[in-house]
């Protein structure tokens, strides 16, 4: 069972590294106020023994392509052309015999033999913020507790693999992945468009002044800070010193170059797409290659209460290049077996088109794509009927998959037992997931 420190703002608070500005100052980066850097010491004492990679084999990782706003299943992975609910969407063949997806994703269609397509997702939250919490954590919002995301759980189970943050959110949206009751040290490190360098990791003073500041920090500030505070039992250092050391490692690490997609060839950058989401997805692949455990990349523009077809088509243009190139790259480099790729949003869109030519929120049968990590390749799970009735939303959904069950299955694919209980800061035992592993989705 894991041991966790009590966050200063617990219970019920959510402020952590994810709530800080994207452009962190060096003072905040070196500060003692939480974030991923504190975990280098604390999690070593609490590390779970589950994730053990054989020598030479990549460690489990997850990449979440987060479609913020609620992508329409009917304009992406579950088109109903020529029907009342289908709207203007057309269907095209894919690399899986008998499977069609929307014509808005022609490149993804060529990669469907690598993925599991779930067409029968069922949610319970129709509000954006609550649904984002539900999908990313696997739990519905609870006023007494903040639940961790899958990436936070994965990082808490194994603290090895990278000098840079092991949990990263690129182009973070309204609810980036967070550590919840595991602590702010497992919040995702937030950064923007990889076209720009990671901010505040290069000293802005000359070397002599920089070294003098570090000397004062170690010999003046830290000894005074250490008096009366918790020390590292192994190194006799405070967590403040540990966070400082982690920040310095990051600033001098060669792994920082994984954020810089300019190192890629023009052809590879073009394959992912000349847009922020494409660059973010390319950076996600690079980060996994150097040992980062979880990367979340956000693409907005899916909230289509009006002009649904136009908005969904525009968002799909960016998703199409990035997702298809990601699956191809991971497969070519032998990383798809160890990396779970998840593509989805907080819910889907109504079968009924509203008077504004839009589709509203829909939790009763939407689509999520999962690939890699032991998920079945070229597999389609579930079905939604053509003649959906908004008055009987559960009708016509076959082999439904709950958000909880999908979480449990992803954890299992990552080598984690979803039934293991973790301790909250107040000693409340919480299972990693309340769902059941769906072995029918796995090889």
Coordinates of C-alpha atoms in Angstrom, one line a residue:
X1 CA 0.0 0.0 0.0
X2 CA 1.3 3.4 -0.9
X3 CA 2.2 6.0 1.7
X4 CA 1.4 9.6 0.8
X5 CA 2.0 12.9 2.4
X6 CA -0.9 15.2 3.2
X7 CA -1.2 18.0 0.8
X8 CA -1.3 21.4 2.5
X9 CA -4.6 22.3 1.0
X10 CA -6.4 19.0 1.6
X11 CA -9.3 18.1 1.9
X12 CA -11.4 19.1 -1.0
X13 CA -8.9 21.6 -2.5
X14 CA -7.6 21.2 -6.0
X15 CA -4.9 23.8 -6.3
X16 CA -1.5 22.5 -7.3
X17 CA 1.0 22.7 -10.0
X18 CA -1.8 22.4 -12.6
X19 CA -3.2 25.7 -11.4
X20 CA 0.0 27.6 -11.8
X21 CA 0.7 29.7 -14.8
X22 CA 2.2 27.8 -17.8
X23 CA 5.3 30.0 -17.8
X24 CA 6.8 29.1 -14.5
X25 CA 9.4 31.4 -13.0
X26 CA 12.7 29.9 -11.9
X27 CA 11.8 30.9 -8.3
X28 CA 8.6 28.8 -8.6
X29 CA 10.4 26.0 -10.3
X30 CA 12.9 25.8 -7.4
X31 CA 10.2 26.4 -4.8
X32 CA 9.1 24.0 -2.1
X33 CA 5.5 24.3 -2.8
X34 CA 4.7 21.0 -4.5
X35 CA 4.7 19.8 -8.0
X36 CA 6.4 16.9 -9.7
X37 CA 9.8 17.8 -8.3
X38 CA 8.9 16.9 -4.7
X39 CA 8.2 13.4 -5.7
X40 CA 11.8 12.4 -6.5
X41 CA 12.4 11.7 -2.8
X42 CA 8.9 11.2 -1.4
X43 CA 7.8 8.6 -3.9
X44 CA 11.1 6.7 -3.5
X45 CA 10.0 5.8 0.0
X46 CA 6.5 4.8 -1.2
X47 CA 7.2 3.2 -4.5
X48 CA 5.0 0.3 -5.6
X49 CA 6.8 -2.9 -6.8
X50 CA 4.4 -3.7 -9.7
X51 CA 6.0 -2.0 -12.7
X52 CA 9.2 -3.9 -13.4
X53 CA 10.5 -3.5 -17.0
X54 CA 12.9 -6.2 -18.2
X55 CA 16.3 -4.9 -19.3
X56 CA 16.1 -3.3 -22.7
X57 CA 12.3 -3.2 -22.7
X58 CA 10.5 0.2 -22.6
X59 CA 8.4 0.9 -19.5
X60 CA 4.6 1.2 -19.7
X61 CA 3.4 4.6 -20.8
X62 CA 0.1 6.3 -21.8
X63 CA -0.6 9.0 -24.3
X64 CA -4.0 10.7 -24.0
X65 CA -5.1 12.7 -27.0
X66 CA -7.8 14.7 -25.2
X67 CA -10.6 16.1 -27.5
X68 CA -11.9 18.8 -25.2
X69 CA -15.5 19.9 -25.7
X70 CA -17.0 16.5 -26.7
X71 CA -16.3 15.1 -30.2
X72 CA -19.3 13.9 -32.2
X73 CA -19.2 10.2 -32.7
X74 CA -21.3 10.6 -35.8
X75 CA -18.7 12.8 -37.5
X76 CA -15.7 10.8 -36.4
X77 CA -15.8 7.0 -35.5
X78 CA -19.5 6.1 -35.8
X79 CA -21.0 7.7 -38.9
X80 CA -24.6 6.9 -40.0
X81 CA -24.6 8.2 -43.6
X82 CA -27.9 8.6 -45.3
X83 CA -29.9 8.5 -42.1
X84 CA -31.8 11.2 -40.2
X85 CA -29.3 11.2 -37.4
X86 CA -26.3 11.0 -39.7
X87 CA -26.4 14.6 -40.9
X88 CA -23.8 15.5 -43.5
X89 CA -21.2 13.0 -42.5
X90 CA -20.0 10.4 -45.1
X91 CA -18.3 7.1 -44.4
X92 CA -15.1 5.7 -45.8
X93 CA -13.5 2.3 -45.7
X94 CA -10.6 1.6 -43.3
X95 CA -7.7 -0.8 -43.1
X96 CA -10.0 -3.1 -41.2
X97 CA -12.3 -5.1 -43.5
X98 CA -15.9 -4.1 -43.0
X99 CA -15.2 -1.1 -40.7
X100 CA -16.0 2.4 -41.9
X101 CA -15.4 5.7 -40.1
X102 CA -16.2 9.2 -41.1
X103 CA -14.6 10.7 -44.2
X104 CA -13.2 13.5 -42.0
X105 CA -10.4 11.1 -40.9
X106 CA -8.9 9.6 -44.0
X107 CA -5.4 9.1 -42.6
X108 CA -6.7 7.6 -39.4
X109 CA -8.7 5.2 -41.5
X110 CA -5.4 3.8 -42.8
X111 CA -4.3 3.1 -39.2
X112 CA -7.4 1.4 -37.8
X113 CA -5.8 -2.0 -38.0
X114 CA -3.6 -0.9 -35.1
X115 CA -6.5 0.2 -32.8
X116 CA -9.5 -0.9 -30.8
X117 CA -12.6 1.2 -31.5
X118 CA -15.2 1.4 -28.7
X119 CA -18.5 2.7 -30.1
X120 CA -20.6 2.1 -27.0
X121 CA -19.1 4.3 -24.3
X122 CA -21.6 5.3 -21.6
X123 CA -21.1 8.2 -19.2
X124 CA -23.0 9.7 -16.3
X125 CA -22.0 13.3 -16.4
X126 CA -23.3 15.7 -19.0
X127 CA -21.6 18.9 -17.8
X128 CA -18.2 19.6 -19.3
X129 CA -16.2 20.0 -16.1
X130 CA -17.8 17.1 -14.2
X131 CA -17.5 14.9 -17.3
X132 CA -13.8 15.8 -17.8
X133 CA -13.2 14.9 -14.2
X134 CA -15.1 11.6 -14.6
X135 CA -13.3 10.5 -17.8
X136 CA -9.8 11.5 -16.7
X137 CA -10.0 10.1 -13.2
X138 CA -12.5 7.2 -13.6
X139 CA -14.5 8.6 -10.7
X140 CA -17.5 10.9 -10.6
X141 CA -16.7 14.2 -8.8
X142 CA -16.8 13.9 -5.0
X143 CA -16.8 17.0 -2.7
X144 CA -14.7 15.1 -0.1
X145 CA -11.9 13.9 -2.3
X146 CA -10.0 14.7 -5.5
X147 CA -9.1 11.6 -7.5
X148 CA -5.9 11.2 -9.4
X149 CA -5.7 10.7 -13.2
X150 CA -4.4 7.5 -14.7
X151 CA -1.1 9.2 -15.5
X152 CA -0.7 10.2 -11.8
X153 CA -1.4 6.6 -10.7
X154 CA 1.1 5.3 -13.2
X155 CA 3.8 7.7 -12.1
X156 CA 3.1 7.1 -8.4
X157 CA 3.7 3.4 -9.0
X158 CA 7.2 3.9 -10.5
X159 CA 9.5 6.9 -10.1
X160 CA 12.2 5.9 -12.5
X161 CA 12.9 6.7 -16.1
X162 CA 13.5 10.4 -16.7
X163 CA 15.3 13.5 -15.4
X164 CA 12.4 15.6 -16.8
X165 CA 8.8 15.5 -15.4
X166 CA 7.4 12.0 -16.0
X167 CA 3.8 13.4 -16.3
X168 CA 3.3 16.1 -18.9
X169 CA 0.3 18.1 -20.2
X170 CA 0.9 19.8 -23.6
X171 CA -1.5 22.6 -24.5
X172 CA -3.4 22.0 -21.3
X173 CA -7.1 22.6 -21.3
X174 CA -9.6 23.4 -18.6
X175 CA -8.9 20.4 -16.4
X176 CA -5.4 19.1 -16.9
X177 CA -4.5 15.7 -15.4
X178 CA -3.8 16.1 -11.7
X179 CA -2.4 14.0 -8.8
X180 CA -5.5 14.4 -6.6
X181 CA -5.1 12.7 -3.2
X182 CA -1.7 11.3 -4.3
X183 CA -0.4 14.8 -4.0
X184 CA 0.5 17.8 -6.2
X185 CA 3.9 16.2 -7.0
X186 CA 2.0 13.9 -9.4
X187 CA 0.2 16.8 -11.2
X188 CA 1.1 17.0 -14.9
X189 CA 3.8 19.5 -15.8
X190 CA 2.2 22.0 -18.1
X191 CA 3.8 23.3 -21.3
X192 CA 2.6 24.9 -24.5
X193 CA 3.2 24.7 -28.2
X194 CA 6.5 22.8 -28.7
X195 CA 7.3 25.4 -31.3
X196 CA 8.5 27.4 -28.3
X197 CA 11.2 26.2 -25.9
X198 CA 10.2 25.0 -22.4
X199 CA 10.3 28.3 -20.4
X200 CA 12.6 29.1 -17.5
X201 CA 15.1 26.2 -17.8
X202 CA 18.0 28.2 -19.1
X203 CA 19.8 30.6 -16.6
X204 CA 19.4 34.3 -17.6
X205 CA 22.6 35.3 -15.8
X206 CA 26.3 34.5 -16.5
X207 CA 27.8 31.3 -15.2
X208 CA 29.6 32.9 -12.3
X209 CA 26.5 34.6 -11.0
X210 CA 24.5 31.4 -11.5
X211 CA 27.0 29.3 -9.5
X212 CA 27.1 31.9 -6.8
X213 CA 23.3 31.8 -6.4
X214 CA 23.4 28.0 -6.2
X215 CA 26.1 28.2 -3.5
X216 CA 24.1 30.6 -1.4
X217 CA 21.0 28.4 -1.9
X218 CA 22.9 25.4 -0.6
X219 CA 25.0 26.9 2.1
X220 CA 22.8 29.8 3.4
X221 CA 19.1 29.3 2.5
X222 CA 18.8 25.5 2.8
X223 CA 20.5 25.2 6.3
X224 CA 18.0 27.7 7.7
X225 CA 15.1 26.2 5.9
X226 CA 16.0 22.7 7.2
X227 CA 15.8 23.6 10.9
X228 CA 12.8 22.0 12.4
X229 CA 11.5 20.6 9.1
X230 CA 11.1 17.0 7.7
X231 CA 14.4 15.7 6.3
X232 CA 15.2 13.1 3.8
X233 CA 16.1 10.0 5.9
X234 CA 18.5 8.9 3.2
X235 CA 20.3 12.1 2.4
X236 CA 19.4 14.4 5.4
X237 CA 17.8 16.9 3.1
X238 CA 14.5 18.6 3.1
X239 CA 12.0 18.2 0.3
X240 CA 12.9 21.7 -0.6
X241 CA 16.5 20.6 -1.3
X242 CA 15.2 17.6 -3.2
X243 CA 13.0 19.8 -5.4
X244 CA 16.0 22.1 -6.0
X245 CA 18.1 19.1 -7.1
X246 CA 15.4 17.8 -9.4
X247 CA 15.0 21.3 -11.0
X248 CA 18.8 21.4 -11.6
X249 CA 18.7 17.9 -13.1
X250 CA 16.0 19.0 -15.5
X251 CA 17.8 22.2 -16.4
X252 CA 20.9 20.3 -17.4
X253 CA 19.3 17.1 -18.8
X254 CA 19.8 16.1 -22.4
X255 CA 16.2 14.7 -22.1
X256 CA 14.9 18.3 -22.4
X257 CA 15.5 18.1 -26.1
X258 CA 12.6 15.7 -26.3
X259 CA 10.3 18.7 -26.1
X260 CA 12.0 20.3 -29.1
X261 CA 10.3 18.9 -32.3
X262 CA 12.6 21.0 -34.5
X263 CA 15.1 18.1 -34.2
X264 CA 12.7 16.0 -36.3
X265 CA 12.9 15.9 -40.1
X266 CA 10.6 18.1 -42.2
X267 CA 8.8 15.1 -43.4
X268 CA 8.1 13.8 -39.9
X269 CA 6.9 17.2 -38.7
X270 CA 4.7 17.5 -41.8
X271 CA 3.2 14.0 -41.1
X272 CA 2.0 15.1 -37.7
X273 CA 0.6 18.4 -39.0
X274 CA 1.8 22.0 -39.1
X275 CA -0.3 23.1 -36.1
X276 CA 0.1 23.2 -32.3
X277 CA -1.7 19.9 -31.7
X278 CA 0.4 18.1 -34.3
X279 CA 3.6 19.4 -32.8
X280 CA 2.3 18.5 -29.3
X281 CA 1.5 14.9 -30.4
X282 CA 5.0 14.6 -32.0
X283 CA 6.5 15.8 -28.7
X284 CA 4.4 13.2 -26.9
X285 CA 6.0 10.5 -28.9
X286 CA 9.5 11.9 -28.3
X287 CA 8.8 12.2 -24.6
X288 CA 7.7 8.6 -24.3
X289 CA 10.9 7.5 -26.1
X290 CA 13.0 9.0 -23.3
X291 CA 11.0 7.5 -20.4
X292 CA 8.1 9.9 -19.7
X293 CA 5.2 7.8 -18.3
X294 CA 2.2 9.9 -19.3
X295 CA 1.6 12.7 -21.8
X296 CA -1.7 14.4 -22.4
X297 CA -2.2 16.6 -25.5
X298 CA -5.3 18.7 -25.8
X299 CA -7.2 19.6 -28.9
X300 CA -10.2 22.0 -28.5
X301 CA -12.9 23.0 -30.9
X302 CA -15.4 20.1 -30.4
X303 CA -18.2 21.9 -28.6
X304 CA -20.5 22.1 -31.5
X305 CA -23.9 23.3 -30.2
X306 CA -24.2 25.3 -33.5
X307 CA -22.7 24.5 -36.9
X308 CA -21.8 21.0 -35.8
X309 CA -20.6 19.6 -39.1
X310 CA -18.3 22.6 -39.9
X311 CA -16.8 22.6 -36.4
X312 CA -16.3 18.9 -36.2
X313 CA -14.7 18.8 -39.7
X314 CA -12.3 21.5 -38.7
X315 CA -11.2 19.8 -35.6
X316 CA -10.9 16.4 -37.4
X317 CA -8.4 17.9 -39.9
X318 CA -5.9 18.4 -37.0
X319 CA -6.8 15.1 -35.3
X320 CA -6.4 13.2 -38.5
X321 CA -2.7 14.0 -39.2
X322 CA -1.6 13.8 -35.5
X323 CA -3.3 10.6 -34.5
X324 CA -2.4 8.7 -37.6
X325 CA 1.2 9.7 -37.5
X326 CA 1.4 8.9 -33.8
X327 CA 0.2 5.3 -34.3
X328 CA 2.5 4.8 -37.2
X329 CA 5.5 6.1 -35.4
X330 CA 5.0 4.1 -32.2
X331 CA 4.5 1.0 -34.2
X332 CA 7.6 1.6 -36.4
X333 CA 9.8 2.2 -33.3
X334 CA 8.5 -0.8 -31.4
X335 CA 6.8 1.3 -28.7
X336 CA 3.1 0.6 -29.4
X337 CA 3.2 -2.6 -27.4
X338 CA 4.2 -0.7 -24.3
X339 CA 2.3 2.5 -24.9
X340 CA -1.4 2.8 -24.5
X341 CA -2.9 5.5 -26.8
X342 CA -6.3 6.9 -25.8
X343 CA -8.2 9.3 -28.0
X344 CA -11.5 10.7 -26.8
X345 CA -13.4 13.4 -25.0
X346 CA -15.7 13.9 -22.1
X347 CA -18.8 12.7 -24.0
X348 CA -20.3 12.5 -27.4
X349 CA -23.0 14.4 -29.3
X350 CA -26.7 13.9 -29.7
X351 CA -28.1 11.9 -32.6
X352 CA -30.7 14.6 -33.0
X353 CA -29.5 17.8 -34.8
X354 CA -30.8 20.9 -33.1
X355 CA -32.4 23.9 -34.8
X356 CA -29.0 25.7 -34.8
X357 CA -27.6 22.8 -36.9
X358 CA -25.7 21.7 -33.9
X359 CA -25.5 18.6 -31.7
X360 CA -25.7 18.8 -27.9
X361 CA -24.1 16.8 -25.1
X362 CA -24.7 13.0 -25.2
X363 CA -23.5 10.4 -22.7
X364 CA -25.6 7.5 -24.0
X365 CA -23.3 5.8 -26.5
X366 CA -20.2 7.6 -27.9
X367 CA -16.8 6.5 -29.2
X368 CA -13.3 6.2 -27.8
X369 CA -10.3 4.9 -29.7
X370 CA -7.6 2.9 -27.8
X371 CA -4.5 1.4 -29.2
X372 CA -1.3 -0.4 -28.1
X373 CA -0.4 -1.8 -24.7
X374 CA -2.1 -5.1 -25.3
X375 CA -5.4 -3.8 -26.6
X376 CA -6.7 -5.8 -29.6
X377 CA -5.7 -4.5 -32.9
X378 CA -8.3 -4.0 -35.6
X379 CA -11.1 -4.6 -33.2
X380 CA -14.5 -2.9 -32.9
X381 CA -16.4 -3.2 -29.7
X382 CA -20.1 -2.2 -29.3
X383 CA -22.7 -0.7 -31.5
X384 CA -25.2 2.1 -31.6
X385 CA -28.4 1.9 -33.5
X386 CA -29.2 4.0 -36.5
X387 CA -32.6 5.1 -35.3
X388 CA -31.6 6.5 -31.9
X389 CA -34.4 8.0 -29.8
X390 CA -33.5 10.9 -27.5
X391 CA -36.4 10.0 -25.3
X392 CA -35.0 6.5 -24.7
X393 CA -31.3 7.2 -24.8
X394 CA -30.2 3.8 -23.5
X395 CA -32.0 2.0 -26.3
X396 CA -29.9 0.7 -29.2
X397 CA -26.5 0.5 -27.4
X398 CA -25.0 -2.9 -27.6
X399 CA -22.2 -4.1 -25.4
X400 CA -21.9 -0.8 -23.5
X401 CA -18.6 0.2 -21.8
X402 CA -18.6 2.4 -18.7
X403 CA -15.9 4.9 -18.0
X404 CA -15.0 3.0 -14.9
X405 CA -14.5 -0.2 -16.8
X406 CA -12.4 1.4 -19.4
X407 CA -10.2 2.9 -16.7
X408 CA -9.8 -0.5 -15.0
X409 CA -8.9 -2.1 -18.4
X410 CA -6.3 0.6 -19.2
X411 CA -4.7 0.2 -15.7
X412 CA -4.5 -3.5 -16.3
X413 CA -2.9 -3.0 -19.7
X414 CA -0.3 -0.8 -18.0
X415 CA 0.6 -3.5 -15.6
X416 CA -1.3 -2.1 -12.6
X417 CA -3.9 -4.0 -10.5
X418 CA -7.0 -1.7 -10.5
X419 CA -8.2 -3.3 -7.2
X420 CA -5.2 -2.2 -5.2
X421 CA -6.1 0.3 -2.5
X422 CA -4.2 3.5 -2.0
X423 CA -4.2 5.5 1.1
X424 CA -5.6 9.1 1.0
X425 CA -3.9 11.7 3.3
X426 CA -6.6 11.1 5.9
X427 CA -6.1 7.3 5.8
X428 CA -9.1 6.5 3.7
X429 CA -8.4 3.5 1.5
X430 CA -9.4 4.0 -2.2
X431 CA -9.2 1.5 -5.0
X432 CA -7.4 2.6 -8.1
X433 CA -10.6 1.9 -10.0
X434 CA -14.1 0.8 -9.2
X435 CA -14.5 -0.7 -12.7
X436 CA -14.0 -4.2 -14.0
X437 CA -11.3 -5.2 -16.5
X438 CA -12.8 -6.0 -19.9
X439 CA -10.6 -8.8 -21.1
X440 CA -12.6 -8.9 -24.4
X441 CA -10.7 -5.6 -25.4
X442 CA -7.3 -7.1 -24.7
X443 CA -5.2 -9.7 -26.6

